[in-house]
Coordinates of C-alpha atoms in Angstrom, one line a residue:
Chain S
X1 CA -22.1 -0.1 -14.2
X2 CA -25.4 1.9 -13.2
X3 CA -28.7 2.2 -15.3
X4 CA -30.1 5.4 -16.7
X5 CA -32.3 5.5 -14.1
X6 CA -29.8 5.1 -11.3
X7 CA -27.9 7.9 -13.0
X8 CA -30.5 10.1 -13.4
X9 CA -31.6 10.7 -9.6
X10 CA -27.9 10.1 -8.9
X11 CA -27.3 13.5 -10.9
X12 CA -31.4 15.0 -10.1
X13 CA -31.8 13.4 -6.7
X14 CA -35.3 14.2 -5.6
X15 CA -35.8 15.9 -2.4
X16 CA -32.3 16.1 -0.8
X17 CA -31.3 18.7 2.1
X18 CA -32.1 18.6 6.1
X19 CA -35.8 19.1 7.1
X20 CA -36.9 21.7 9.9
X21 CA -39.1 20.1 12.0
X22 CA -39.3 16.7 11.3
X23 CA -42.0 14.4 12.5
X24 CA -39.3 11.7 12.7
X25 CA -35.8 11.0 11.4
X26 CA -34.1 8.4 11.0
X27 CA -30.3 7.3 10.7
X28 CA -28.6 3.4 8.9
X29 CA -25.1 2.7 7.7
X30 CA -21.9 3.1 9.0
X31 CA -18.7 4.4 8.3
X32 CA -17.2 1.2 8.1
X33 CA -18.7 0.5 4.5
X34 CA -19.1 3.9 3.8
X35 CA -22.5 4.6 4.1
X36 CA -24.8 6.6 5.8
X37 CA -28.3 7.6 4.4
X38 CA -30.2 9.8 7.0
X39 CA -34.2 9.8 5.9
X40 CA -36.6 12.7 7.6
X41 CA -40.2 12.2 7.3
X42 CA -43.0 15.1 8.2
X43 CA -46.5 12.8 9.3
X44 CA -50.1 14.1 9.2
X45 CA -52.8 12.0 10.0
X46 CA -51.0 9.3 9.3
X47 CA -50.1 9.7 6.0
X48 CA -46.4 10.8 4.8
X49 CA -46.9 14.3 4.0
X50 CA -43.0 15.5 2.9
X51 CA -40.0 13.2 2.6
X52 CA -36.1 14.4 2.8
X53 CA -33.3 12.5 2.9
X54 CA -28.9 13.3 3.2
X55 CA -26.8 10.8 2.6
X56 CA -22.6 9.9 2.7
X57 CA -22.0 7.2 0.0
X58 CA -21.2 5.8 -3.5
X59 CA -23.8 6.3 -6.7
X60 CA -25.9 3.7 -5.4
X61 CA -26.8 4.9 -1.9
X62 CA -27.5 8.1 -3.3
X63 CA -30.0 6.6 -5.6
X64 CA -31.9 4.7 -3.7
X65 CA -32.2 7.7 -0.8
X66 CA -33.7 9.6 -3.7
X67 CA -36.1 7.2 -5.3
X68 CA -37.6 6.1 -2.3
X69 CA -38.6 9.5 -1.3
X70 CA -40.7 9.4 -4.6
X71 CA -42.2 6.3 -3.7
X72 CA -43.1 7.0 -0.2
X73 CA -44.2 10.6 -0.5
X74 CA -48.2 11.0 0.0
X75 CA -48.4 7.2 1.5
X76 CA -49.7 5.9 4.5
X77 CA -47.3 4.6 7.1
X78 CA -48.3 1.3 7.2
X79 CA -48.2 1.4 3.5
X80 CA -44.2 3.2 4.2
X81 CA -43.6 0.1 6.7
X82 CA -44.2 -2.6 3.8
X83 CA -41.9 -1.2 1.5
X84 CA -38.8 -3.3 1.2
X85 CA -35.2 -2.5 0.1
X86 CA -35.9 -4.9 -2.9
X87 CA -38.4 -2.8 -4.1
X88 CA -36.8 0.1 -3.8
X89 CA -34.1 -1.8 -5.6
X90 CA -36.4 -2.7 -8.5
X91 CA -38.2 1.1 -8.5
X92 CA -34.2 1.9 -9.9
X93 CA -34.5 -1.1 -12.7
X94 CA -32.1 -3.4 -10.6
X95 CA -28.6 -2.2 -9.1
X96 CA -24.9 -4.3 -9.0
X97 CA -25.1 -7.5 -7.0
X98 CA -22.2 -5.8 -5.3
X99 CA -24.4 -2.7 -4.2
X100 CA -27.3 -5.1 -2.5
X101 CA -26.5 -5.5 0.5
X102 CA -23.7 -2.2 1.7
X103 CA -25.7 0.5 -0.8
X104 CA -29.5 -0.4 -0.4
X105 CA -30.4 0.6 3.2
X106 CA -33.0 3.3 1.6
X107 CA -35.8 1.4 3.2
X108 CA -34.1 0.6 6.8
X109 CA -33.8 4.7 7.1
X110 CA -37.5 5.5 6.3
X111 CA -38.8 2.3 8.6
X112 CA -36.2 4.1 11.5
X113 CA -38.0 7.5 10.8
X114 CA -41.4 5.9 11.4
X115 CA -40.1 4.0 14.8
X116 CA -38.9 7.8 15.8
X117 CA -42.0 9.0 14.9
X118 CA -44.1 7.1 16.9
X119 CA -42.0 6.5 19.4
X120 CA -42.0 10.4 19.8
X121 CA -45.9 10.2 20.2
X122 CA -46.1 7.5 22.4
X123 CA -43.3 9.6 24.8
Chain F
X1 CA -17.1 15.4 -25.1
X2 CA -13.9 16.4 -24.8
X3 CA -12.5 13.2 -22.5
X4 CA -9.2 14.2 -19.7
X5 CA -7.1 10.8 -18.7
X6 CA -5.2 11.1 -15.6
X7 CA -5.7 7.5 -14.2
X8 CA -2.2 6.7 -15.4
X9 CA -1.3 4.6 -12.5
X10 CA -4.2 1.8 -13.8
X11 CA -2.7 1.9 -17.4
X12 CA -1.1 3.9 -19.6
X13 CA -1.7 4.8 -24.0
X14 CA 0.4 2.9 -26.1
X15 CA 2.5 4.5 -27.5
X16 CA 2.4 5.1 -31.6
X17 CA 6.5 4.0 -31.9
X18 CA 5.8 0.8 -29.7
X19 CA 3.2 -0.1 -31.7
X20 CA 5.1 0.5 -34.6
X21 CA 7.8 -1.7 -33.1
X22 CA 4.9 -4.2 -32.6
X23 CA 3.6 -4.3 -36.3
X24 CA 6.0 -6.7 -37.8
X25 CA 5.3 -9.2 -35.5
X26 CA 1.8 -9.5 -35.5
X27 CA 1.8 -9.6 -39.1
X28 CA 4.5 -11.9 -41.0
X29 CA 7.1 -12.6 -38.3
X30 CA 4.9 -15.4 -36.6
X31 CA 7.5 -17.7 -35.7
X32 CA 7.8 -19.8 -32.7
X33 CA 11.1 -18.5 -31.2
X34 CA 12.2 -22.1 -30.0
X35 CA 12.0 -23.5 -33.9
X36 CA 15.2 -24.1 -35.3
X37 CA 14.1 -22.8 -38.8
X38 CA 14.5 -19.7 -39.9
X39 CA 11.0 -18.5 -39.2
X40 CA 11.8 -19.6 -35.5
X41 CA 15.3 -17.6 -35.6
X42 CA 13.7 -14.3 -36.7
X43 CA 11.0 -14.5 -34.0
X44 CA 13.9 -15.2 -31.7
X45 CA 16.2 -12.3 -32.7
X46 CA 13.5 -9.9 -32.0
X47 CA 12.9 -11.3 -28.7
X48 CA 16.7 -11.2 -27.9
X49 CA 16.8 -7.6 -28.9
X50 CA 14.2 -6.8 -26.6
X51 CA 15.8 -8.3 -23.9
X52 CA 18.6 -6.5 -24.6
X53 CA 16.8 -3.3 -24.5
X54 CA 15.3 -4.1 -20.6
X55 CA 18.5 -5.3 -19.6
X56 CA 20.5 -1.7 -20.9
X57 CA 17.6 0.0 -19.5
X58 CA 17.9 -1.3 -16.2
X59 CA 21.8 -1.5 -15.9
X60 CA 21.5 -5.0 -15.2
X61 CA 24.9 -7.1 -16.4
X62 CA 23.5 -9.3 -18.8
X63 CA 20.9 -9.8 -20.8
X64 CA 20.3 -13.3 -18.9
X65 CA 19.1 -11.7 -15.9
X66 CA 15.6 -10.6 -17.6
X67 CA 12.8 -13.1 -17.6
X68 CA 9.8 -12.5 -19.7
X69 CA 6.4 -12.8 -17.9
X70 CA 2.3 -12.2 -18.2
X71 CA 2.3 -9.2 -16.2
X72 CA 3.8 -7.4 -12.8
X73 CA 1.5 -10.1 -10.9
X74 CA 3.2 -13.1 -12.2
X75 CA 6.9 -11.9 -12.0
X76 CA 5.4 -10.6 -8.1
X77 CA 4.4 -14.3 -8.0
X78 CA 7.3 -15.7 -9.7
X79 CA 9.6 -13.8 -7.3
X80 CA 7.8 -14.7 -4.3
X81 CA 6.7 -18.1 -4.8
X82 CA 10.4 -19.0 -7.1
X83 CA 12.6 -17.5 -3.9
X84 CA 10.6 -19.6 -0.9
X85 CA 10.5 -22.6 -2.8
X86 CA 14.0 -22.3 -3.4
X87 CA 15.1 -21.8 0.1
X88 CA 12.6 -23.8 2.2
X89 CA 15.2 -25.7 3.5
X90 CA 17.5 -22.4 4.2
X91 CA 14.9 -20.6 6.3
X92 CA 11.0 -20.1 6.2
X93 CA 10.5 -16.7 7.2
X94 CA 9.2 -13.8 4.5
X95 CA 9.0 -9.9 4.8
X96 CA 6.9 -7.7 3.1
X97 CA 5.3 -4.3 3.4
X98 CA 1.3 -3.4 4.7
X99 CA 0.8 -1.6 1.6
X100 CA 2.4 -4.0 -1.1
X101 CA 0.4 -4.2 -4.3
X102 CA -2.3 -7.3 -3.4
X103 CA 0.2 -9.2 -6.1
X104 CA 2.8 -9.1 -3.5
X105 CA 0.5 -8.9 -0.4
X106 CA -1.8 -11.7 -1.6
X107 CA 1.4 -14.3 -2.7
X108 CA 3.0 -14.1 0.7
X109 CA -0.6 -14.7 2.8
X110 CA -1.0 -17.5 0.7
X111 CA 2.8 -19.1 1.8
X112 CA 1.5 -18.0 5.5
X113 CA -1.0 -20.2 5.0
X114 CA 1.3 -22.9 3.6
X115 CA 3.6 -22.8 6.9
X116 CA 5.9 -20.2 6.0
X117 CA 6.1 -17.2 9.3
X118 CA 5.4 -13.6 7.3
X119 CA 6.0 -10.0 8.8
X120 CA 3.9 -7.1 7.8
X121 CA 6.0 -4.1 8.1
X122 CA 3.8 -1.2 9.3
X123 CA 4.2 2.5 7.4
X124 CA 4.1 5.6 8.6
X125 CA 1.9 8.4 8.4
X126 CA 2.9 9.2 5.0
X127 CA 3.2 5.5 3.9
X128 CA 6.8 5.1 4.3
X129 CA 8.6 1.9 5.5
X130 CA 11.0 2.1 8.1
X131 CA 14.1 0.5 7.4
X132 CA 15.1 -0.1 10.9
X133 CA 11.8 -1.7 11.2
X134 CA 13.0 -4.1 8.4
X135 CA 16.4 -4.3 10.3
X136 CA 14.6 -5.8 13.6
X137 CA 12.3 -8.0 11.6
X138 CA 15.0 -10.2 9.9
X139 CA 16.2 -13.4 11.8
X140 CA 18.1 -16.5 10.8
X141 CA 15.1 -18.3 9.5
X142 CA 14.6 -15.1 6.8
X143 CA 15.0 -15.6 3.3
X144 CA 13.4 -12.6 1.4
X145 CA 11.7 -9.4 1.8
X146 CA 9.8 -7.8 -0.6
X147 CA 9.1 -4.2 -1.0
X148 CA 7.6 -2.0 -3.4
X149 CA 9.8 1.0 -5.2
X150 CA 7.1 3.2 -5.1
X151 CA 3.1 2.8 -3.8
X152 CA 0.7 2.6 -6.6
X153 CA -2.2 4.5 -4.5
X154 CA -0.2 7.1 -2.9
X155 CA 3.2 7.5 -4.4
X156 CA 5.7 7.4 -2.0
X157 CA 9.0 6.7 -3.0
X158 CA 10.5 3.7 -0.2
X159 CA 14.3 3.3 0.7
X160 CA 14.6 0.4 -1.1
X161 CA 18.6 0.7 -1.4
X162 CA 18.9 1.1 2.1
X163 CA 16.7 -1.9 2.6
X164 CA 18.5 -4.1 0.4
X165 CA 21.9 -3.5 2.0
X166 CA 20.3 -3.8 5.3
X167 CA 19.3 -7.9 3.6
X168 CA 22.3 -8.3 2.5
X169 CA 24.4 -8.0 5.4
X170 CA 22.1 -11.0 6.4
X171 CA 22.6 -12.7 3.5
X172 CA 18.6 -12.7 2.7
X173 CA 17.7 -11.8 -0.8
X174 CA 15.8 -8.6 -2.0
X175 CA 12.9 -8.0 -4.4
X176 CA 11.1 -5.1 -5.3
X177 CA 8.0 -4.4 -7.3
X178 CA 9.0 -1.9 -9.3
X179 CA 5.6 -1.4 -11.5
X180 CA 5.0 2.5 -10.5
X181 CA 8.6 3.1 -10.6
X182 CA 9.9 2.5 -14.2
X183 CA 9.8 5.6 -16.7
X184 CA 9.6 8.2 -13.5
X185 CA 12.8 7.3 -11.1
X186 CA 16.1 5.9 -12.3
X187 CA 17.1 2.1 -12.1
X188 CA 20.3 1.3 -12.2
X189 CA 21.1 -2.3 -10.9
X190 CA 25.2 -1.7 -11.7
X191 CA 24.6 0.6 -8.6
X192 CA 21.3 -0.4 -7.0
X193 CA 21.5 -3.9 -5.2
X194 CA 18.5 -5.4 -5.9
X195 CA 18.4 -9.3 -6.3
X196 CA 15.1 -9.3 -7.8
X197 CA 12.4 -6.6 -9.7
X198 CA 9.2 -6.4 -10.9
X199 CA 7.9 -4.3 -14.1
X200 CA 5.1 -4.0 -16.3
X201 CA 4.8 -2.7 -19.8
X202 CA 1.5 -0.9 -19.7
X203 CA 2.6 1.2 -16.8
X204 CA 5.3 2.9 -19.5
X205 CA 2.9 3.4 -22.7
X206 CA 3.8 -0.2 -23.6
X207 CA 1.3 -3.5 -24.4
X208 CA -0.8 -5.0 -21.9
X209 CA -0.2 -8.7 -20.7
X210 CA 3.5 -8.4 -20.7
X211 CA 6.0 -7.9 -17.7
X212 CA 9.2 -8.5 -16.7
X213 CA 11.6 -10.0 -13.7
X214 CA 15.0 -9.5 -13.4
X215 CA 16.7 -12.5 -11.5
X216 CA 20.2 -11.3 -10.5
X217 CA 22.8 -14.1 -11.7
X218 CA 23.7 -16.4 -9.1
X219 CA 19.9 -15.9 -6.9
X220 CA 18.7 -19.2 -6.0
X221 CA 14.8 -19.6 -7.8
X222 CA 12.3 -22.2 -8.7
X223 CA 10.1 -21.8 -11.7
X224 CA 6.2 -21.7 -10.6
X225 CA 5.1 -23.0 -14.0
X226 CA 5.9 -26.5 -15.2
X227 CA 5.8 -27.0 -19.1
X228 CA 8.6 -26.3 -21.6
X229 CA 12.3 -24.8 -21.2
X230 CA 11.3 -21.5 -22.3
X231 CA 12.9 -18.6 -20.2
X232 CA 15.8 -20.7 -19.0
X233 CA 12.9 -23.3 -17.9
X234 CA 12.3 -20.3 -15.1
X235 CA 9.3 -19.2 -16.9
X236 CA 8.0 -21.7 -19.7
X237 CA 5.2 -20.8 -22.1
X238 CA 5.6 -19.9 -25.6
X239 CA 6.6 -16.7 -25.6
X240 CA 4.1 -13.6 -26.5
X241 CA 6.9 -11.7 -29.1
X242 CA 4.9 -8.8 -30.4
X243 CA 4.6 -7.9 -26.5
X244 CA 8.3 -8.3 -25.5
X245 CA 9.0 -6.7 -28.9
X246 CA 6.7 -3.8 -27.4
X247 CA 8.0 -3.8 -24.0
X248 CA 11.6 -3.7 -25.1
X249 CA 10.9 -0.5 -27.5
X250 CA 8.4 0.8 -24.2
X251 CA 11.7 0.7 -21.7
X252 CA 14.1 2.1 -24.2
X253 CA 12.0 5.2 -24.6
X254 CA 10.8 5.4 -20.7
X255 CA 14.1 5.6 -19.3
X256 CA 15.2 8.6 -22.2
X257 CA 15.3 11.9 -19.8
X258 CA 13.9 11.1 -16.8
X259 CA 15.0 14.2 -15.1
X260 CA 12.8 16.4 -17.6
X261 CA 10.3 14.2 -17.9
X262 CA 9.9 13.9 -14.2
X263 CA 10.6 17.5 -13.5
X264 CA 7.3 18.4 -15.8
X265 CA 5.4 16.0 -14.3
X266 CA 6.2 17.2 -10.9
X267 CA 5.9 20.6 -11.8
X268 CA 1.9 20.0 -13.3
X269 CA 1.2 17.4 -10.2
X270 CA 2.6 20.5 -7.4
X271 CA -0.1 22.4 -9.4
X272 CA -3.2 20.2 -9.2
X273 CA -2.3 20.0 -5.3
X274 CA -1.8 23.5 -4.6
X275 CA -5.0 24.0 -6.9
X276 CA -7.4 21.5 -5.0
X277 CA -6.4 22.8 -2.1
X278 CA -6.9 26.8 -2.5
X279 CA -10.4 26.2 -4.1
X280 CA -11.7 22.9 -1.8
X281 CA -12.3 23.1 1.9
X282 CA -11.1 20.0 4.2
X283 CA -9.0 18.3 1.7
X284 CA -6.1 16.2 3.0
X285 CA -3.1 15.1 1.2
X286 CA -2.6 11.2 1.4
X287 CA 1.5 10.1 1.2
X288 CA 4.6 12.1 1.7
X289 CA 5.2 15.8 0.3
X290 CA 8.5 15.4 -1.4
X291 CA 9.2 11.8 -1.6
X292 CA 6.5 10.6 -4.2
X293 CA 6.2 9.4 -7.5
X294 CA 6.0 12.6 -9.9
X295 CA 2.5 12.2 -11.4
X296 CA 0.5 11.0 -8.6
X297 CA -1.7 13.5 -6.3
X298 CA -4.0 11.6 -3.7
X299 CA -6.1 13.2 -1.7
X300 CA -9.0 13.4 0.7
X301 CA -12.2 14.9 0.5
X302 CA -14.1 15.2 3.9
X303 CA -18.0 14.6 3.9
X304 CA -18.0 12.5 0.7
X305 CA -17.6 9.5 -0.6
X306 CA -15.7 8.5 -3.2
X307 CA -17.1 6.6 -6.0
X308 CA -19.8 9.2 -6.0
X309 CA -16.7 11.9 -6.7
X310 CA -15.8 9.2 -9.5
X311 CA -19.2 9.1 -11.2
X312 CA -19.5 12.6 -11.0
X313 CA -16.2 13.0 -12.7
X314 CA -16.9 10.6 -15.2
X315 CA -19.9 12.1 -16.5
X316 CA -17.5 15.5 -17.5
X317 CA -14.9 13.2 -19.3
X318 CA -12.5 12.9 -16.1
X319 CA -11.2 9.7 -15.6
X320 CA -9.3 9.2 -12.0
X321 CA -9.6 6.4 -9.5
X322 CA -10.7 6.1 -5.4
X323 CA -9.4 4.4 -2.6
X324 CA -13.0 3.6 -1.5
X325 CA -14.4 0.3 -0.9
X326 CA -17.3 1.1 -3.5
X327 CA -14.2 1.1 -6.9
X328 CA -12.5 -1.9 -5.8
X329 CA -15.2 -4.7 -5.4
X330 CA -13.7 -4.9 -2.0
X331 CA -15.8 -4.2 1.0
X332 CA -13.1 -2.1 2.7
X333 CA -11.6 0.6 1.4
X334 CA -8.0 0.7 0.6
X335 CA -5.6 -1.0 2.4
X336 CA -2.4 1.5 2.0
X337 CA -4.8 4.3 3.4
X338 CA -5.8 1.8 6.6
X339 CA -2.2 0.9 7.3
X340 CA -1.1 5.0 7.4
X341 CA -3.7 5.3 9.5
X342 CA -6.4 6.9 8.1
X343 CA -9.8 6.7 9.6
X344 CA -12.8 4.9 7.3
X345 CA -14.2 8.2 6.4
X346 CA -11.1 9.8 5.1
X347 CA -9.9 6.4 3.1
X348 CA -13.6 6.4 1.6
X349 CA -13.6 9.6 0.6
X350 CA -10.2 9.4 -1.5
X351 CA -9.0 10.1 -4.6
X352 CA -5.7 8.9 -6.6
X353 CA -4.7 11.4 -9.7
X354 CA -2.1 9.8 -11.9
X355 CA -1.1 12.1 -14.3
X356 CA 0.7 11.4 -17.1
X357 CA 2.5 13.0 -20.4
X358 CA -0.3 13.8 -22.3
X359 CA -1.8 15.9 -19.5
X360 CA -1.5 19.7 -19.7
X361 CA -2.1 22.6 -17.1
X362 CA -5.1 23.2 -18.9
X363 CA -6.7 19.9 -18.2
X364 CA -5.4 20.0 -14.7
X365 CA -7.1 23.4 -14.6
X366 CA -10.7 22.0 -15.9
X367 CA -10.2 19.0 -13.4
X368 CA -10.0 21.6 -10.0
X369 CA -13.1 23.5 -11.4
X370 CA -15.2 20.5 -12.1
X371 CA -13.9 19.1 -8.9
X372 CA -14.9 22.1 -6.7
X373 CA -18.5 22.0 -8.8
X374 CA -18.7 18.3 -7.7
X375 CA -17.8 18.4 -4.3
X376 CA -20.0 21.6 -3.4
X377 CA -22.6 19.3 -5.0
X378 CA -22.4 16.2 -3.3
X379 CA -21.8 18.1 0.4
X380 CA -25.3 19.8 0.1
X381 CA -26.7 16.2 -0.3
X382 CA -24.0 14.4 2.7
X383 CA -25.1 13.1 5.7
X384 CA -22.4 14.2 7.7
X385 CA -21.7 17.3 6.5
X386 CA -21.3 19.5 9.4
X387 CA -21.6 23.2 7.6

């Protein structure tokens, strides 16, 4: 049901585990559907400098926590705030209809992570 | 890759003396049982023998009580639907169970929505009915309840003789979906006083697209399909022989030595329990300890979710299934866990064994190491993993 690339960062997924220190973090999903990606994001002059990411759910929320840490690391956060969960969809060479809309919150964490992060420098 | 089955509660192997039985009837006996010619009569005499051989296997007093069906979801249907439009005029009122197969579930939402009143019977913590809950459910507008033998998902084993007395004292007919149940507990409808049940071949190592009801003689049902006279006009459709042919050969060997049978499976399921739960952390056993169907082991794993157990598993050859919303298409996860109470975290993170008799202890062995590899895996990477 998944593509070979879905499968390979569902069994490599890129940058997994809790960061110390975190410039922000952010939190989607709920247990409702079973879901629950968590994204932290470490910000230096306003560029994404390190990416993490935990997540509670089926093949295709783990996938799309991992890829998007790929495609965010190293980018500005404006450049972070454009990114779309269809992209990150189609960074993964598409996922089940089915897995659209519950799965593919990747993008809602990370744009969470940046609201904390500013938020946090505004305070 | 060496590949490990235990998802025997989806579907089962056929087995090689049921296809064997099958052989001559997909090659030169092609007859139409209704023809009078003699191509017609030899379909026919195989089709009588298998209804022979479900009606022995079941105890049931006559081979007229067996109707020939698709699958367990049409003779659910057939039972349903063929009692309440029988007895519309009688009474209007249906119970079921909260964790009925969707085939049962599904049939008597739909007459809710047609007018008829429906009761829900709640289960406990272990996903047992009540029977006293049953008892105060039944009026003088009731007409059937339905309940399962034993739960697909997690195996418990419901007092459906105890149930059916309780009907009958009302006068209200009894059907049970006996899918799970055939091959691994003993039917005997001589003793057993069910008006109506529910089987499937490929649950018992036999063909797919071929089930079984057993009317009781006397039970007041309308057909749901309108065509020919086939199946005393209660089921008409030009009968699918090589499948009853395969189901009648399926039963005959499934009932053989159910106490050994079941006792082996028991004794291999008791060891993938006590396994997963010496070597796994904050598992949870889903259904009752004692009362459940021999092969079946569900359980919960805290902190993950299930299909992401599944895939795992898949990739080392294990084939099982989850009670997460994420296997079934569905948006929430199982409706059997939801109804014994399980929070969304627990019925997501489930996961329903179903061994069967080509499983040994070592495969049940290889499935509690991968398992422990997996989990440990997938908790490192959970979001609400709290170690």
């Amino acid at each position: 049901m998944y593509n070979e690339i879905v499968m390979d960062h569902f069994q490599n997924p890129r940058n997994i585990g809790e960061m110390t220190e975190p410039s922000g973090v952010g939190e989607v999903g709920n247990m409702k559907c079973g879901d629950i990606m968590k994204i932290f994001i470490k910000v230096e002059d306003g560029v994404i400098e390190d990416i993490n990411f935990l997540t509670f759910g089926c093949g295709a929320a783990i996938a799309s926590s991992s890829v998007l840490t790929e495609m965010v690391k190293g980018k500005t956060l404006e450049e972070a705030l454009a990114i779309t969960n269809k992209q990150v969809a189609d960074e993964l060479g598409g996922l089940p209809e089915a897995k659209m809309h519950c799965s593919n919150l990747a993008a809602d964490a990370l744009h969470k992570a940046i609201e904390d992060y500013r938020q946090k420098q505004t305070a | 890759m060496k590949r490990i089955y235990m998802d025997h509660g989806a579907t089962t192997p056929m087995r090689e003396e049921v296809l064997e039985a099958m052989l001559p009837y997909l090659k030169e006996i092609h007859g139409n049982p209704s023809s009078f010619h003699s191509f017609g009569r030899e379909a026919r005499k195989g089709m009588d023998e298998a209804r022979e051989k479900v009606a022995r296997a079941l105890g049931a007093s006559s081979p007229e009580e067996i109707y020939f069906t698709s699958s367990g979801t049409e003779s659910d249907n057939l039972a349903v639907k063929g009692i309440a439009r029988a007895l519309s005029s009688r009474g209007n009122h249906i119970i079921t169970s909260s964790i009925e197969h969707h085939a049962v579930l599904d049939t008597v939402k739909h007459l809710g929505e047609e007018g008829f009143e429906v009761t829900f019977l709640p289960v406990d913590e272990y996903g047992m009915v009540d029977p006293k809950d049953l008892e105060a459910a039944l009026t003088d507008r009731t007409i059937l309840a339905s309940i399962m033998m034993a739960n697909n998902e997690v195996g418990t084993i419901q007092p459906v003789e105890e149930m059916a007395r309780i009907c009958h004292e009302k006068e209200v007919y009894f059907h049970t979906d006996a899918v799970q149940a055939i091959g691994h507990l003993p039917v005997n409808l001589e003793k057993q006083p069910f008006d109506l049940l529910s089987l499937s071949a490929h649950k018992f190592y036999g063909p797919k697209g071929i089930g079984a009801l057993y009317v009781r003689k006397g039970t007041k049902i309308k057909q749901i399909l309108f065509g020919g006279g086939q199946e005393r006009k209660l089921r008409p459709s030009t009968e699918n022989i090589p499948a009853i042919v395969g189901l009648g050969r399926a039963i005959e060997l499934a009932v053989e030595n159910i106490p050994e049978k079941s006792a082996a499976l028991t004794a291999l399921r008791d060891r993938l329990f006590k396994g997963l739960q010496e070597e796994i952390e904050d598992i949870r056993v889903n259904g009752h300890p004692t009362q459940r169907l021999p092969g079946n082991v569900n359980i919960s794993v805290a902190y993950v979710e299930g299909e992401s157990i599944l895939l795992s598993l898949d990739l080392k050859g294990i084939a099982i299934s989850s009670g997460s919303a994420c296997t079934s298409g569905a948006l929430d996860p199982s409706h059997v866990l939801m109804a014994m109470g399980l929070d969304h975290q627990t019925a997501h993170g489930s996961l329903r064994f179903s061994l069967g008799k080509e499983n040994s202890e070592e495969e049940v062995d290889y499935v509690i190491e991968s398992l422990k590899e997996i989990v440990e895996r997938l908790r490192k990477m959970s979001s609400v993993y709290k170690k």
